[in-house]
Structure formats: structure tokens, C-alpha cells
Amino acid sequence: MALSFLRIPIFRAAFLFYSLLLLLHCGKLNGKPIAMHDAGTVSGNYIVQFTENGNRKDDSAQFNGFYTELERQRINTISRFNMSSTVFTATSLRFLAPVKFEDILGLRGVEGIWPVNTNSKERGVIGRIGFDDHSLRKRMASFDKTGVKKLHDAGITGKGVKVAIIDTGLDYTHPALGGQVGKGHKVEYVHDILDHTIHEPDHFLRQGPDKSGHGTHVAGIIAAQDKDIGFLGVAYEATLRLYRVGGRDAYDEIGDDSIIRAAEQAYDDGAHVICLTTGHENGWGNNAVAVALSRIASNGVFVSVSLGNSGEKGLFGIDNGAAAEHVIGVGAAVSDNYLTWEAAVIDGEEVRTIPVNNIRSTGSLLPPTKLLSVSRDPRSDLHACHPLDKKLDLSQYVVIIRIGNCGISRQLTNIVARGAKAALFYNNDNPYALPDKAEIDRKFRIPCAMTTADVGVWIMDKLNEGKPLLIDLVKGVYTGPHIKDSKTGGLMKMLSSWGPSNDFRIKPEIVAPGADIFSTYPVSKGSYRTISGTSMAAPFIAGVAALYISQHGKLKSGDDVIRLNNRIIASGKPIPWFDGQRVDPSRYAPVSQAGGGYIDAWQVVNGQTSISPGKIELGTPASFDPKDKVQLRKVTIKNNGPVGAMYDIKHIPDYGLISIDGKQLSPPESRRAIAADLDIQRSQFSLRPQESITLELRFKLPPVEGVDHLAPIYSGRVHVIQNQQEDDTLTIPYLGILWNIDRISTLGKDSRFINLRTEKVIKENESFSMKGTDRPAVRLWLVWGSPEIKVHLVKPKWAQWKSQPNYGSDNYVGRVDVNAKWIHRSRDNFFTIKLDQWAIKSSNSEAKKVPSGDYKMVVSVLKPTGNPDNLAHWDIMESPVFTIKYQSQNGGW
């Protein structure tokens, strides 16, 4: 990236060889908002936010004044770029010398400072689909259940709505995306945030419009329109604008500053909807991206953000952008029906169309190929379960196989050993369910598809009659009845991240289709692919928002955004509990996994009833009356329709979820007894047209005795049933946590001080030269995310503070100043902090080298919801006494 300007006063050059800041190494802990050399940050780069003045003409003076003041204080920087808008004004810069971040925050007009974290695209490509003889299919399977098909049939298509996509790029040469770019086309322009320019089409064609394909896939979900095969996006007549923040290399990493710059540019360009599908785990609503997106939403732009694909890691796993207030965080569910393709079985002059599901990419299209079975019994469970005759040559055949009791992997191994060209499986007597595609894709290279039991038996009977059959394996999208996913259809996709946010707010708000989603892909990569992830669910919701705006008009304020958010949340339909193996229809996926539930687009756009607020966040027990343990909330229900309606109100509690289990289970351990009691002021009433009612909800705190050390989450939903029709139900999700800050420790038991060179626990009086890795370090396992971490250096006689530490007193040597705020909980690895030899001795002094001598390292970690001025709200960890002994003594006090 080009440097806009450079300021390095010569008298500060010597400092370039030193670093005040702690050097952080997080391994797989991606994107922690800590210090300069974190593996998840852009080294040394920070975002400094300024107080909004409401006048963009003053921004340049604000930037110049800030950098002038840095020069005056002899603070070396490189400016990356400025971010100037009416909602979020900031600069992205690199500090080249030691700084005290408390001093930066103290500068006039500075409101916040964050490191530039890196954000990665979620992988998850499942397979490539090509077409030859296209068939017509106007809508995808997920459109039926979500109500999108019904909206399309009513002529609601997203026309006139501008949707901004922040992503890797977009192949606008794709026929389904208009084939061109420019005013009057589906894709109006592609704005390259990386060099802040809007390029002519030829520039992107030379560079490659979307090397990763992610942005093109997202764009198709929102607004594709392929007349040849009849593939449509959710809002297929919406206009797209792409803000490229990465993608010059497939799945490259993207800085927070680029995302913020793209979002504010989209806002300034007049976007009605913004869709963001990149991020890193950081569930704090105070992170830089979340703050920027929240401000944009508060100014009248709908924002849809993918929740993240870390479902296997348990609770509190959401991405940074999804943690924002006023934006919709979107989880992923499995569609009820499989995306079904059309194949043709050719029997001489007769051609029969059959439904098939793709198991492994068909790759390059096969010409019509002969079918062969390795068994004569159409109902045998042993098809290809044993090694086949070595003389058998299957190289010219698609082998048809009944799914057997030996496992599909063994069956494929045996036919591949004989050279099979492709495999067509058909179902056995069990409910129809596709095998593990990822495992098949890892082990095998031949195309694989699956069809129903009745089709398989019919083919087998024909072959047993001695009739030669040909199969044209994938011709297009199947126009007949879809094949139902009997195993996971309509359930949560297990990769979808769990909420809530680190500040205990409801996330996700809603769930949309996100498994095996078929959409556009760069033409050079095959034109279409199926991908799974919350990156596929967020654009679905962005498309629903576009449908709403096209019907009801542009959102003009933050209140309008909240009203649309409320309608989206209220539309959610219950999703049965699923732990990855077993379905429990007697209970629902909890709010921290599914939010309001599965999206109902028709209800969002045309539902006659509105609810406010859309969700209820009960917080901690401190939010309840201390005497009767009750919290009162009010909900307003309005009938916006032309006729009267009757309403029934029901309370559906979830099972409680254990936050602290030591294993980060997914799904978390659940306990039925941990549930709130709820008294509803009126459980049944009628409303005339345009009439509203405000109900009082009286939440009773669940019993905390014996479980508050586990910080269980309790949640549930208030169902508003319209006209006694269970399928016409609106949802109000609620969530709280039994949080006792006095019984919770943020530091895991495996946290320890180590010798960085030997990786062993520090021994009493161990000596360190501070050269290379010969230095002390601390390895933290954070059970909870922390608003702030501090590191202090003290003398051996130091004793635990009775109040907050003061510079230069009580054997206090100094504090290493590090911008360690809004840290995510540990996931895959320890959080390792390596001690440098620099510390701040007093509040008004610069950092100086610590002299040789005996010291202790003290780490203090602020608990969630903690008051920084209350020492009891900090977890404090103290090292053994160690000795710093330089090979040569320089500097010091």
C-alpha cells in the first residue's frame, strides 16, 4: 500500500531500534485487539478515531492538527490513510517509536484508539457445477420456506435499492450479474478500497475481478438473475456496488481500517443496504469495526453481517462486525430441501429425467456415459463392499451403487481401484441424507452424485433386463419436486458461531439459509458453486432488507433501521434443537445460537403486526430488583393491518447453557432447570386496525444458588400468535446471564509465567539476559474476554495492592503501556505476552530501560462488566522473583 506521507524526525531515529510495547504472539488466536506484533494485527498499525464535529469540511484541519501535535511531541508515524465521513472520522497510521496510548487518548479531539486487526474470509467451497443443456428453475429451494418465492410472485424484487457489498471483488462479466459494470447496469461500480479508486472495467479484467470468488458468490445470493437457467437472487432487481477490501490473492487478510473505510464510503455513496461477510473473533461491541457499523446503522442504513464460522468453539464466538449494536448478526441454517440437479438416463430413444444431488464436484462435464452395476440385487446392502475382480475394467462407466452398510468410502475405494469414471449412489431404506461431502472430496477425485431409492431400483431393473443405459450426469437445475433433507434440513448449521456478545447482548438476531448454497462464481472458475457458511446467510438477509425497502421506501433514520431490525427478528420461526447428531423436537435451538429463529421474508415485508422492542436483553442479576429478583420490561404490539386481529401470548423458555465448562463444548452443556419465570400482563387480546397495546413483562431471575460460578446463560422467546394460527407467530427473543463477578475468574488455571527460551515455568530467582528469547513471558488462558489487560513491573518486596497501583510507590517500578483492550476469550491457544525491558516509571515520564536487578511481573485482567476503579474487579497474577542481568548495562534510572 502506498504511504501518503512520512514523518520521521531525525532526533528520534534511535528509538526505531527499540519497542516499548509488549510483543504478542497469539498463534491461532486470530485478530486480538492488542499490540503491534500480534499475529492477528497489521504490525504497528492503529486506528485513531476523532470526535465527530458534524462538518466534513473541518476534517482535514482535524487530521493536520493531530499529526502536527504528534510531531510536536516527537512521536514518529507513517499515515496509511484517513477515513472521513459524517458518521465516523478516523485515521489509520503506524507508530514507529514508543508511545503512551493514554497520551494519544488525551490529545484534543481523540475519541478512541484500536489496533488494525486482520480479517479473513471463511473457506468452505464444496463443489463446482457446470452446465450444458440448461433447464429452467426460477427459484432456489430455500425460497419456498423463507417466503421469498411468495414475494417474487407478488412482484417484489428489490428494484431501485442500492446494496453495497464489502468483499474480495466481483466478477461483473458473469451473465447473471449483468455482464458489465457502470451506471444502468446491475453492478454500478467496483470501488477498490485498497488504492481508493474507482477503476474502469479493463483495469479489473487485467487484475482479475475476484480471485477468491467469495464476493461473486455473495453478490449472486443477493441479486443474480440468470435467464438461461432461471437462477435468481433474493432481490434480483437490486443494484449492486462492490467495495473491494481484499481478494487480490485468494483469501488474503483484510485490515479493520479497510473495512471501516469501505463502510463509510458506501454510506457516503448513498447505499440503502450494506452487507459484510468478513471478520475475526471479537465479540465486543466496542471494537473499531463494530463502532463504525453501529454509527452507520444509526444514520439510516441497514447493515447485515455474518456471525462467523466458529460454531465448534462454543459460546461467545461471534465476529467483530456482528457484535455491533443496531446491525443484524446472521447465523446459518440448513435448507429443508437439497439443491437438486437434473440428470438424464437414456434408454435408446427414451430419455428419463431424474433428480440427483451432487456429492463431489462433477468437474469437467462428462459426455453421456454408460451405466454399470457391480451387483444384480437392487436391494443389497453389499454393493462394492468387497474388492472387485482385478480383471474388471470400469474406466468407461458411471457405476451405480446402493448405499451399503460398509460405508460409502469403502464402496468408492473399491470401484476407483477398478478405474470407475464416476459414481451414482442411490438411497437405501433409511431417510434420505447425503454423506459427508468434505470427507469424500478429501479422499477421491471422481465425480459422485446421489439419487433416490426408487430411481436407483428402476435403473437396476433396466440393467438387469440387459438394456444398455447412458447417463448424462448433470444437465441443470431440477424442475421437479425437491428432495427433502431428512437428516439436517431446517436445523442449525453446526459451523455457525454461537453468541451472545461479550457484553451479553443477543447475537445472532436471525438465521438464514447458509448450507450448500448455490450461487454465482467467477466465470473463469466455473460460473457457479455451492458454498456453506454464515457468509452465505448474511447476503440472504441483505436481500430481504432490499425487498422490504423496495416495497416501503428508503430508510431515513436510525429509528427506521430499528423498525426493520425488529420486523426481521420477529419473523423468526422456531428451529428444533440439534447437537450435530441428534434432533430433539421437544425443544428449540437457544437464542444464543439461533436468535429469533429462521427468517420469514414474507412476514418481514408484508406482516400486519409490528413489535417493539424486537429483542429483550436482561443482562446480569445486577439489572434485577435486589429484593424480589424481578425485572420489568414493556413490549408494544401494533396491528397495522386493515382488519382486526386476535393475539395469544406464550412463553417458550430455552434450556440454560453453561458458560464455563473448561472444554468449550459445542453445543454447550444444557440444563432444563435454569430458566426464567415470566408473568405476562395479558395473555390474550384483540386489536382493531391501527390499534396498539403495551404489555408489561415481569421476568423473575432464575435461582442462582449452586450455579452462579458456572455463569449459565438463560434465554427463551415470547411468541405472539396471530388469529390462533401457530404458523402465523411472531417472536420476541430474550437472554440474560447469571453473572456473579465476585465468583468469576477471567484467568484459566493453566495461565502461567514462563521462560520464553525454554518454554518452562519460571523458577524463583531465575536470571534473564533479555537477549532474544531469553526473557520472561506470561501465557494467559482467558476463560472470558477482557475489557483490558495491564502488565506491571514491581520490586520483590511488592505486596498486593489495596487500591489501584500508583506510579513510583509501594515498590512499584513501572507499567508497560500497551493498548490491550477488548480482548476475546481464548479459543485455540494461549495468549502469550513477552516482556520487553522498557517501562513507564511515572505518569509524566517517557519509557526508559529497566536497570539490571530483581523484579516480579504482575498481570491484571479486568473482568467483563468490571469497574476499572474497583480493584476487586481485576484478576491479578504475580510471577516469582526473577533477575534481569544484561550482558552490558546501558540506560536505566
Coordinates of N, CA, C and O in Angstrom, one line a residue, residues 372-375 382-395 399 411 413-420:
L372 N -23.3 -48.9 -15.3 CA -23.0 -50.3 -15.0 C -23.2 -50.5 -13.5 O -22.9 -49.6 -12.7
S373 N -23.7 -51.7 -13.1 CA -23.8 -52.0 -11.7 C -22.8 -53.2 -11.4 O -22.6 -54.1 -12.3
V374 N -22.3 -53.2 -10.2 CA -21.4 -54.3 -9.9 C -22.2 -55.4 -9.1 O -21.6 -56.3 -8.5
S375 N -23.5 -55.2 -9.0 CA -24.3 -56.2 -8.3 C -25.6 -56.3 -9.1 O -26.1 -55.4 -9.7
L382 N -24.6 -54.7 0.1 CA -23.2 -55.0 0.0 C -22.6 -54.6 -1.4 O -21.6 -55.1 -1.8
H383 N -23.3 -53.7 -2.1 CA -22.8 -53.2 -3.3 C -21.3 -52.7 -3.1 O -21.1 -51.7 -2.4
A384 N -20.4 -53.2 -3.9 CA -19.0 -52.8 -3.9 C -18.4 -52.7 -2.5 O -17.5 -51.9 -2.2
C385 N -18.9 -53.5 -1.5 CA -18.3 -53.5 -0.2 C -17.1 -54.4 -0.1 O -16.4 -54.3 0.9
H386 N -16.8 -55.2 -1.1 CA -15.6 -56.0 -1.1 C -14.8 -55.7 -2.4 O -15.3 -55.2 -3.4
P387 N -13.5 -56.0 -2.3 CA -12.7 -55.7 -3.5 C -13.2 -56.4 -4.7 O -13.7 -57.6 -4.7
L388 N -13.2 -55.7 -5.8 CA -13.8 -56.2 -7.1 C -12.7 -57.0 -7.9 O -11.5 -56.9 -7.6
D389 N -13.2 -57.8 -8.8 CA -12.3 -58.6 -9.6 C -11.3 -57.7 -10.3 O -11.6 -56.7 -10.9
K390 N -10.0 -58.1 -10.2 CA -9.0 -57.3 -10.8 C -9.0 -57.2 -12.3 O -8.5 -56.3 -12.9
K391 N -9.8 -58.1 -12.9 CA -9.9 -58.0 -14.4 C -11.0 -57.1 -14.8 O -11.1 -56.7 -16.0
L392 N -11.8 -56.6 -13.8 CA -12.9 -55.7 -14.2 C -12.4 -54.3 -14.5 O -11.7 -53.7 -13.7
D393 N -12.8 -53.8 -15.7 CA -12.4 -52.5 -16.1 C -13.6 -51.6 -16.1 O -14.5 -51.8 -16.9
L394 N -13.6 -50.6 -15.2 CA -14.8 -49.7 -15.1 C -14.5 -48.3 -15.6 O -15.2 -47.4 -15.4
S395 N -13.4 -48.2 -16.4 CA -12.9 -46.9 -16.8 C -13.9 -46.2 -17.8 O -13.7 -45.0 -18.0
V399 N -20.7 -46.0 -12.4 CA -21.1 -47.1 -11.6 C -22.2 -46.7 -10.7 O -22.1 -45.8 -9.9
Q411 N -16.9 -48.3 -0.5 CA -17.5 -48.6 -1.8 C -16.8 -47.8 -2.9 O -16.4 -48.4 -3.9
T413 N -13.7 -46.7 -2.7 CA -12.3 -47.2 -2.8 C -12.3 -48.4 -3.8 O -11.4 -48.5 -4.6
N414 N -13.3 -49.2 -3.7 CA -13.3 -50.5 -4.5 C -13.6 -50.2 -5.9 O -13.0 -50.8 -6.8
I415 N -14.4 -49.2 -6.2 CA -14.7 -49.0 -7.7 C -13.6 -48.1 -8.3 O -13.3 -48.3 -9.5
V416 N -13.0 -47.3 -7.5 CA -11.9 -46.4 -8.0 C -10.7 -47.3 -8.3 O -10.0 -47.1 -9.3
A417 N -10.5 -48.4 -7.5 CA -9.4 -49.3 -7.8 C -9.6 -50.0 -9.2 O -8.6 -50.4 -9.8
R418 N -10.8 -50.0 -9.7 CA -11.0 -50.6 -11.0 C -11.2 -49.6 -12.0 O -11.7 -49.9 -13.1
G419 N -10.9 -48.3 -11.7 CA -10.9 -47.3 -12.7 C -12.2 -46.6 -13.0 O -12.4 -46.0 -14.1
A420 N -13.2 -46.7 -12.1 CA -14.5 -46.1 -12.4 C -14.4 -44.6 -12.8 O -13.6 -43.9 -12.2

